[in-house]
Each structure stands twice: as structure tokens, then as C-alpha cells.
N, CA and C of each residue as an Amber inpcrd file, in Angstrom:
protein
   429
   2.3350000   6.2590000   7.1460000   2.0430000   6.5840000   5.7730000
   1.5260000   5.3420000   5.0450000   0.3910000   4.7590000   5.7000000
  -0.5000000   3.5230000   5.4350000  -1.2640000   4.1460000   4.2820000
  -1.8480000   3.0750000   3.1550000  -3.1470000   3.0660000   2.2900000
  -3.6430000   2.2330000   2.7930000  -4.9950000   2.5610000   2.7510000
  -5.7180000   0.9970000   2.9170000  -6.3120000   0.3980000   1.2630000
  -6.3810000  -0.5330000   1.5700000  -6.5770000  -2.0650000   0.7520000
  -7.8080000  -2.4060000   0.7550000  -8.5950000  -2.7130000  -0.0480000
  -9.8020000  -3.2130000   0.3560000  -9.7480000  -4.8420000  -0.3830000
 -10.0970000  -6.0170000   0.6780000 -10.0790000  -7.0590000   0.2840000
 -11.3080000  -7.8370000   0.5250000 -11.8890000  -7.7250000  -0.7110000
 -13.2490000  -8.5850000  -1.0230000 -13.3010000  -9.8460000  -1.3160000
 -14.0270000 -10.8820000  -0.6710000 -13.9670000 -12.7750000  -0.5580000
 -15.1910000 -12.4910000  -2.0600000 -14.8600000 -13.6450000  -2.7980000
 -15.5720000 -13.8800000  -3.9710000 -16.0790000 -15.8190000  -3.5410000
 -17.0220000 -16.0700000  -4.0110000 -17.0920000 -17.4250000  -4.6830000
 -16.4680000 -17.3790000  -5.9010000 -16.0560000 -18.2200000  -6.3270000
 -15.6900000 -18.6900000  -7.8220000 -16.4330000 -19.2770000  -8.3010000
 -16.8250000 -18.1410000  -8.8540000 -18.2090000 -18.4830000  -9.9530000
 -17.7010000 -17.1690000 -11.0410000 -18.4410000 -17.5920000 -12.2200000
 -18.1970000 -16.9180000 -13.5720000 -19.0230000 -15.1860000 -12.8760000
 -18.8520000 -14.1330000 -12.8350000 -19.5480000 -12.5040000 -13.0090000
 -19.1050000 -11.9520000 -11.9110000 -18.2130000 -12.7230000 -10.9450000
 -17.9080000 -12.0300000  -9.8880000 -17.1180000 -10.7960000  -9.5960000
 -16.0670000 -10.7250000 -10.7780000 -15.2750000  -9.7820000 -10.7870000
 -15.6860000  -8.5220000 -12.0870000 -16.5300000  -9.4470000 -12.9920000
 -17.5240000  -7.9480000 -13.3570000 -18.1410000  -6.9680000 -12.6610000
 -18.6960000  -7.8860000 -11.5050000 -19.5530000  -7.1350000 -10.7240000
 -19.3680000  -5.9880000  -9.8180000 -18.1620000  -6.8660000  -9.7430000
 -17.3030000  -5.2720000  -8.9950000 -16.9020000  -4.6140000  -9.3480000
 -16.2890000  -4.7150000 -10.4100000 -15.5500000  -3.1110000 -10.9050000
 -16.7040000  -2.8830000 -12.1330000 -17.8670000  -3.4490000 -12.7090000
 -18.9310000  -2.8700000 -12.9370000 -19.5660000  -1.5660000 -11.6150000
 -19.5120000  -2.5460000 -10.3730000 -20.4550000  -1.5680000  -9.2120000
 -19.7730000  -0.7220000  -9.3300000 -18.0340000  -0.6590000  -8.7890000
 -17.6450000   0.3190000  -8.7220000 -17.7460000   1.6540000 -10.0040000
 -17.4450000   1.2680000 -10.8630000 -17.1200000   2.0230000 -12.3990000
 -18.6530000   2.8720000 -12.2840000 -19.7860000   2.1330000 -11.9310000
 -20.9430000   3.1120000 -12.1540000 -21.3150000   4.1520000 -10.6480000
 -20.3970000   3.8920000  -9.9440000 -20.1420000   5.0830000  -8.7700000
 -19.0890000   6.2090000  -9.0760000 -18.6070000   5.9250000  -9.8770000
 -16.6680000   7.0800000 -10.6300000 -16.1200000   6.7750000  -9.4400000
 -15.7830000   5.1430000  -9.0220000 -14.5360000   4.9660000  -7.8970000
 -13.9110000   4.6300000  -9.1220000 -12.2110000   4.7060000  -8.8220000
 -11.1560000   4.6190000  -9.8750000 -10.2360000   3.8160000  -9.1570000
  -9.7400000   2.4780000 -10.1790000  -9.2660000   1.8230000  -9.5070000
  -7.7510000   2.1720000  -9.7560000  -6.9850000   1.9100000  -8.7050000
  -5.6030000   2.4420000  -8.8750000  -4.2430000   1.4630000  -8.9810000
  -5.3860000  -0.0630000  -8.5220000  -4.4410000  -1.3090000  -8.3560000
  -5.2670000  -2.3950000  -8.1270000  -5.0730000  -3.6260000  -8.9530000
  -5.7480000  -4.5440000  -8.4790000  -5.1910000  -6.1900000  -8.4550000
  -5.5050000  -7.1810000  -7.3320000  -4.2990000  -7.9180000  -7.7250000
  -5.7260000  -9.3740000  -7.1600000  -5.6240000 -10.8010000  -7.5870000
  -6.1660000 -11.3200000  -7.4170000  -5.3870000 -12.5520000  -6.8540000
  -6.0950000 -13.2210000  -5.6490000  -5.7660000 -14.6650000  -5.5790000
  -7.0150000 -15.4630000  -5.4110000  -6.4650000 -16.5210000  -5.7570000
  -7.6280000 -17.7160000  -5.7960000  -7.6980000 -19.1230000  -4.9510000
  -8.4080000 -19.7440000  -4.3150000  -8.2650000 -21.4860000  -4.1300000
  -9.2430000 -21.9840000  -4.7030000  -9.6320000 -23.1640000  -4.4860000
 -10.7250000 -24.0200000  -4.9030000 -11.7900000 -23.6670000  -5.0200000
 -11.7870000 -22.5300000  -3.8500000 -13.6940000 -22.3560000  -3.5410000
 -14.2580000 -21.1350000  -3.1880000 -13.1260000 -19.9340000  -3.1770000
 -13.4690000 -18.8760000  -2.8080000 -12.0770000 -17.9570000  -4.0960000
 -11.9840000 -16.5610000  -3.8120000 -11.2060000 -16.0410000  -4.2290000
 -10.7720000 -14.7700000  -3.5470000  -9.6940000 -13.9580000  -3.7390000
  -9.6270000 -12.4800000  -2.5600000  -9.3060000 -11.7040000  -3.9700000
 -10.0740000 -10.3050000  -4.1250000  -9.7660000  -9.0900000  -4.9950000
  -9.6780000  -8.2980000  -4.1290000  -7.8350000  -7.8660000  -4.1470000
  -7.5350000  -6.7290000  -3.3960000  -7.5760000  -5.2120000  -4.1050000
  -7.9420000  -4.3960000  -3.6960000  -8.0310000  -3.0440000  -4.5510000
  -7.8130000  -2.1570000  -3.7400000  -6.8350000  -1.3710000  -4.1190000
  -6.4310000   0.1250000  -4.1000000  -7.5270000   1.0290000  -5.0470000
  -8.1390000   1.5230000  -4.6980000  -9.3710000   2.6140000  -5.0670000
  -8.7000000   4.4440000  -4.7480000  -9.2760000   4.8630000  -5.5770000
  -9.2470000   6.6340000  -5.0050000 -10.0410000   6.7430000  -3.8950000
 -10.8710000   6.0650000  -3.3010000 -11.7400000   6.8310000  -2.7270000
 -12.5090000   5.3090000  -1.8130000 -11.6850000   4.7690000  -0.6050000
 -11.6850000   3.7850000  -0.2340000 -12.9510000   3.5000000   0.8750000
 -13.2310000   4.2550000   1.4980000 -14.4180000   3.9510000   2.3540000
 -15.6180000   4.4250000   1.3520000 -15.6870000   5.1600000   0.7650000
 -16.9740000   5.1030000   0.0790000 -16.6330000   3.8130000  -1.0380000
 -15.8290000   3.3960000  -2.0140000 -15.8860000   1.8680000  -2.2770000
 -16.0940000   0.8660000  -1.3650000 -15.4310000   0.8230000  -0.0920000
 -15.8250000  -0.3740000   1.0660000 -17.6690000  -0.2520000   0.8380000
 -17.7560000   0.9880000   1.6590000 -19.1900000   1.3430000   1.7610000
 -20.5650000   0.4740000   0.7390000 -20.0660000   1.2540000  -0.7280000
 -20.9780000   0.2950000  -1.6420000 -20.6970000  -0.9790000  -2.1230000
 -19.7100000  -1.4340000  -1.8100000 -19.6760000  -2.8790000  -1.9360000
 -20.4780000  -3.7050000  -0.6560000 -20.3530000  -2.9070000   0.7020000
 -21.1300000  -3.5880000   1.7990000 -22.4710000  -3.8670000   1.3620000
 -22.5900000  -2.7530000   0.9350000 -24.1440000  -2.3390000   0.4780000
 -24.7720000  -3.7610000  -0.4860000 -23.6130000  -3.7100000  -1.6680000
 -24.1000000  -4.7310000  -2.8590000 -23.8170000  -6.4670000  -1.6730000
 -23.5590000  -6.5210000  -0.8090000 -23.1480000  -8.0620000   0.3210000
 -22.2500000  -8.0450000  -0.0830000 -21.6610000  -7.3090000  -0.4830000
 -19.9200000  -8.8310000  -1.0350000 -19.3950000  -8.0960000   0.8720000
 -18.6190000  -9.1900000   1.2630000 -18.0460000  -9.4410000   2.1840000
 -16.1370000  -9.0790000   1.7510000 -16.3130000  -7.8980000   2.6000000
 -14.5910000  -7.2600000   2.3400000 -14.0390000  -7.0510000   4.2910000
 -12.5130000  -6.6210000   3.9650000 -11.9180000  -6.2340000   4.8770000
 -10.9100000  -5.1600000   4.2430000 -10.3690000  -4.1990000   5.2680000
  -9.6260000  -2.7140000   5.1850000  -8.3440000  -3.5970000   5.5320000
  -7.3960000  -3.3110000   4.8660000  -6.0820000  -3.4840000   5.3090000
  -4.6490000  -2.3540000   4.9680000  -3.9390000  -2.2090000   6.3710000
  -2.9740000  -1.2710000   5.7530000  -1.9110000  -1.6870000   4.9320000
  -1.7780000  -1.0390000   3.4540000  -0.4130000  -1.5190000   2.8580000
   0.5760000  -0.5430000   2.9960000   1.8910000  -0.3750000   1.9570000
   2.7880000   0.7080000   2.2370000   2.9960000   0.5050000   0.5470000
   2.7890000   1.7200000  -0.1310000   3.2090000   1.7990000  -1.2900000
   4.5330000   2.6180000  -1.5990000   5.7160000   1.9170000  -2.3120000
   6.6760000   1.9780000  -2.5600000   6.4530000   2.5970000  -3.8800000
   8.0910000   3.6760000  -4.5900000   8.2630000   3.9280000  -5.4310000
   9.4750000   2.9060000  -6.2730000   9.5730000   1.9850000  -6.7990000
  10.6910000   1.6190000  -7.4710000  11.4820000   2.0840000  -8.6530000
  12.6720000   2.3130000  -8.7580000  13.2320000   2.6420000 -10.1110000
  13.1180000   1.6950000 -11.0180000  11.9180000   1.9950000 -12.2650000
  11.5940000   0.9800000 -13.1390000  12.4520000   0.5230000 -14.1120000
  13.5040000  -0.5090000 -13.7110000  14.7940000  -0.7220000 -14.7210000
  15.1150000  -1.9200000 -13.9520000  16.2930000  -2.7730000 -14.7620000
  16.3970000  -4.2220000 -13.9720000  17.1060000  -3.7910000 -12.5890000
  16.5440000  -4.5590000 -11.6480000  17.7530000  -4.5280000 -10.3540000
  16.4190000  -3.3600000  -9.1620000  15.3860000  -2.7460000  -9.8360000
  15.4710000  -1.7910000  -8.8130000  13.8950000  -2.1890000  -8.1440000
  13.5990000  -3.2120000  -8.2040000  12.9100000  -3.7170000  -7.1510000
  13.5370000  -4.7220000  -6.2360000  14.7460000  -5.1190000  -6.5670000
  15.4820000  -6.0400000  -6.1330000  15.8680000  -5.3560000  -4.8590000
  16.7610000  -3.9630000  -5.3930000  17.4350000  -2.8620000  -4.5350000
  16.1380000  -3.1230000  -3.4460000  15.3090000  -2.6290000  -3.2440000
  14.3470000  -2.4810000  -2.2260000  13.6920000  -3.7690000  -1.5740000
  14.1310000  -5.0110000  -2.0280000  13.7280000  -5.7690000  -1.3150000
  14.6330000  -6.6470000  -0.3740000  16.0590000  -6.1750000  -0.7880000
  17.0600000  -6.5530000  -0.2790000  17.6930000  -5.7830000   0.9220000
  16.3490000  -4.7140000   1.4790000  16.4580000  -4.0860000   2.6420000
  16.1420000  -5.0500000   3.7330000  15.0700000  -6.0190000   3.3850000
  14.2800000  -6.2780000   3.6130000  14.4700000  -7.4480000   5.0530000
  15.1440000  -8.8240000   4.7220000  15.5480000  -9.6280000   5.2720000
  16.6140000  -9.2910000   6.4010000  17.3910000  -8.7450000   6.6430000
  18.0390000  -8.3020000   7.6820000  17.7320000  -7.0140000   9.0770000
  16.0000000  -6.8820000   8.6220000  15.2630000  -6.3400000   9.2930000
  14.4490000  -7.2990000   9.9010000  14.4850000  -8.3020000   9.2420000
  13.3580000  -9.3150000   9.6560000  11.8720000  -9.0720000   9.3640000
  12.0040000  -7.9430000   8.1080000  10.6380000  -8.1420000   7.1960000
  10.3280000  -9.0930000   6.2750000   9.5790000  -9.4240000   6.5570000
   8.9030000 -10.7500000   5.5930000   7.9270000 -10.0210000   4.8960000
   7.7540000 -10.2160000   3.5550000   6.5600000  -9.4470000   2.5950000
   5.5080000 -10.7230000   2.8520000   4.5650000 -10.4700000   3.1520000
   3.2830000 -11.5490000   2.2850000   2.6840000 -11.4350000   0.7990000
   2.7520000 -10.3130000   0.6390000   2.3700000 -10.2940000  -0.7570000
   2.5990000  -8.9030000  -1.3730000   3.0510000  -8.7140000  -2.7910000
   2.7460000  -7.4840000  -2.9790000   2.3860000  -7.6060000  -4.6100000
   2.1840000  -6.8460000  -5.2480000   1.8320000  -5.9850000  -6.3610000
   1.6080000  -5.1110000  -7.4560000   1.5370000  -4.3410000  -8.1970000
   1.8580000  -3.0830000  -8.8240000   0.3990000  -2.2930000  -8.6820000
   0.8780000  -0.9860000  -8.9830000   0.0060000   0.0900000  -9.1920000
   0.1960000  -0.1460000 -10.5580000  -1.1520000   0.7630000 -11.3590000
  -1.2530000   0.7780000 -12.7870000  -0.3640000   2.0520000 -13.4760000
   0.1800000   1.9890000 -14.0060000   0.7930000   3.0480000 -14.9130000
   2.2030000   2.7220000 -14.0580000   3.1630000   4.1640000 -14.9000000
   4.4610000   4.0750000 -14.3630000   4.5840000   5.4500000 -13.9460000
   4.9390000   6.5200000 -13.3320000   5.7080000   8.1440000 -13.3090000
   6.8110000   8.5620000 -13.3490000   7.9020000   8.9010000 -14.2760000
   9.1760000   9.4150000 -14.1380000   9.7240000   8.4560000 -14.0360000
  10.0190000   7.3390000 -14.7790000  10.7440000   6.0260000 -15.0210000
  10.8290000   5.5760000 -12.9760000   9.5080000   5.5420000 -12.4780000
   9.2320000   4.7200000 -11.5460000   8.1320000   4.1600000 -11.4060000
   8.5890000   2.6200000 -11.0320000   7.1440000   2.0590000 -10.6860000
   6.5440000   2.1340000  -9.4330000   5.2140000   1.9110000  -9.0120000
   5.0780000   1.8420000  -7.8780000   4.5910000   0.7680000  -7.2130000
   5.0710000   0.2560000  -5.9350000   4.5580000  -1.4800000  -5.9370000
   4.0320000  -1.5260000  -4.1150000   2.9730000  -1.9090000  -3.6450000
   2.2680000  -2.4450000  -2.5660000   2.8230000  -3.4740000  -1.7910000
   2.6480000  -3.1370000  -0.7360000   3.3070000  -4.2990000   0.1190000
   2.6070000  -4.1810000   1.5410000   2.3320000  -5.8110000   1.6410000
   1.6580000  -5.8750000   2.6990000   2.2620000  -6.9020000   3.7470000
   2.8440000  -6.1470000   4.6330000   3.8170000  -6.5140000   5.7900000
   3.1320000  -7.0220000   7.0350000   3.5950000  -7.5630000   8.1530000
   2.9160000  -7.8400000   9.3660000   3.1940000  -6.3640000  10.1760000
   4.0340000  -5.6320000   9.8620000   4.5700000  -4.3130000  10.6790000
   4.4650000  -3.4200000   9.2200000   3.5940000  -2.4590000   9.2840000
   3.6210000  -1.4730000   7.9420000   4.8360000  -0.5480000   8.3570000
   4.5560000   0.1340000   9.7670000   4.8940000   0.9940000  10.4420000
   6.7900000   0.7530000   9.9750000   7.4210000  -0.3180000  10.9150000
   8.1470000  -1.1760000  10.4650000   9.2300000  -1.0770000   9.7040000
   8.1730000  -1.2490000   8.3550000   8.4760000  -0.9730000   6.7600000
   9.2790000   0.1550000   6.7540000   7.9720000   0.9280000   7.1420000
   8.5460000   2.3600000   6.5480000   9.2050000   3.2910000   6.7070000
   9.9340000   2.8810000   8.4730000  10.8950000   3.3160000   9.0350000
  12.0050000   2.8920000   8.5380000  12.3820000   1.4160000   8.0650000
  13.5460000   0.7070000   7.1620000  13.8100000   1.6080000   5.7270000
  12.4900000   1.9150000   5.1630000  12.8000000   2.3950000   3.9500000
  13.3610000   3.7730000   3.8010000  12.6580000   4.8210000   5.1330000
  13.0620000   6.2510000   5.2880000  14.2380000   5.7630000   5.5080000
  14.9160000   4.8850000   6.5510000  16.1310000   4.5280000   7.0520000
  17.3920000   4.7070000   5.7010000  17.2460000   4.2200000   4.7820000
  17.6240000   3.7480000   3.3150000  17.8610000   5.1120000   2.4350000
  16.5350000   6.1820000   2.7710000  16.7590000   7.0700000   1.8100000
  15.5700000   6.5710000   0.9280000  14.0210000   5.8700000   1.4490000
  13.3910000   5.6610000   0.5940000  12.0110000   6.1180000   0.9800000
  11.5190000   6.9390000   0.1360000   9.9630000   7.7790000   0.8000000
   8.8160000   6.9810000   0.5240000   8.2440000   6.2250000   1.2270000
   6.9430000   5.5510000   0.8000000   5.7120000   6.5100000   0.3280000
   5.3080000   6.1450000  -0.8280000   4.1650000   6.5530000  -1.5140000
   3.1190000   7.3070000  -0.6230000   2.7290000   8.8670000  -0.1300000
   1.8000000   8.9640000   0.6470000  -0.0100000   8.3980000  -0.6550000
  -1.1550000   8.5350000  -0.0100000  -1.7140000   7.8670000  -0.8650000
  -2.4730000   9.1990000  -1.6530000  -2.1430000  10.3530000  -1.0470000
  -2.4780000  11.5110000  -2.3420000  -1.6800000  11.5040000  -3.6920000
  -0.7710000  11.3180000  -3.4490000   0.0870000  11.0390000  -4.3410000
  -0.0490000   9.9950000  -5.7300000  -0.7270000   8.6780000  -5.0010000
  -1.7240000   7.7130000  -5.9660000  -3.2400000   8.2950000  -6.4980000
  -3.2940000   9.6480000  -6.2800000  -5.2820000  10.0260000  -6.2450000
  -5.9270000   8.9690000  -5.2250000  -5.2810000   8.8290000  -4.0780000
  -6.3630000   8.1940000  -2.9480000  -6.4740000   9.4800000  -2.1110000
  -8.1480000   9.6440000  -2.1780000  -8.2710000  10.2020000  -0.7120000
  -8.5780000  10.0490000   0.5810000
């Protein structure tokens, strides 16, 4: 119960991140999550999209240089303690997060948060394990 991720390399230069969710916005892709890192000389915009291979697709198109990656989107109870609860599954499985994120908005006093593991699979057997249903990605409007 993978989403994929789409992670686009930027230069760091000033219009780069217009450009993309300009390209995208004038195709009606909808972004559902977006999270940025940076170094000196390049940058990574990861995005959760509705509609992920046709966004990969026209971004190939425009050159930007991306990669597909599987995440696992979690539901958290949006209140103190309840991302904690779920990450404190975590270490005695011997999951290590590399990075994660939020989705935009909230549903039914839950948030929903991305995580990108070395084992998705992994994940999401720990979390069913728990009593915890990972996000399928219809559920986010990904198709």
C-alpha cells in the first residue's frame, strides 16, 4: 500500500519552483504534498500529486530531471502525543525514517504524514501489526 513520490533535482536558482507547480497547475495535476530540501548547489522537490505518472511524464517532457519513489502514508491523530504514538513503533523494529512530511489539509481530527523508509513493505506490516491502516493513495485523490 505504496504512493509514489515524485522527486525532482532543481539548481538553485531563483523560478525553479514556480516552474513547477506553474507546469503542473496548467495541466489540473493537484498537488497533495510538498516538501523541499536544499544544499549549496542543487535542491530535491518531493511531491505527492493526484495523478503521478502523468506529472512525472510532463515534467520529463519540460527536462527537469526526477525519480519515482515508494512512500507509506500514515494517518495520525492530530493532537499532542499522536505522531509520537506512531513513531515510537518504530525503533524496536529497526525502522529508521529518512524523512517524512505532511499532506495538506487535516480529515476528522487526523493528520496525514509520509514516510520514506528503506523497507515500505516493512512499515506497513509494523503499523497493521499496531492496529494502524496506512493511507491507501485513493484515499489522498491519487490515482
Amino acid at each position: 500500500m505504496t504512493i509514489h513520490q515524485i522527486s525532482v533535482f532543481l539548481e538553485n536558482r531563483a523560478g525553479q519552483l514556480a516552474d513547477i507547480t506553474g507546469i503542473l497547475a496548467d495541466a489540473q495535476i493537484d498537488l497533495r504534498a510538498i516538501n523541499i530540501a536544499e544544499t549549496a548547489d542543487y535542491g530535491v522537490v518531493r511531491l505527492i500529486v493526484n495523478d503521478p505518472q502523468r506529472a512525472s511524464s510532463i515534467l520529463l517532457q519540460h527536462g527537469f530531471i526526477l525519480t519515482m519513489t515508494p512512500v507509506v502514508a500514515v494517518s495520525v491523530p492530530d493532537r499532542p502525543g499522536g505522531l509520537a504514538q506512531v513513531l515510537r513503533l518504530l525503533p524496536s523494529e529497526g525502522i529508521d525514517v529518512e524523512y517524512m512530511y505532511s499532506v495538506f489539509g487535516q480529515v476528522d481530527g487526523l493528520a496525514h504524514m509520509i514516510f520514506r523508509v528503506a523497507d515500505p513493505e516493512k512499515l506497513i506490516a509494523v503499523l497493521q501489526a499496531n492496529g494502524i491502516q496506512p493511507i491507501a493513495g485513493e484515499d489522498l485523490g491519487i490515482r
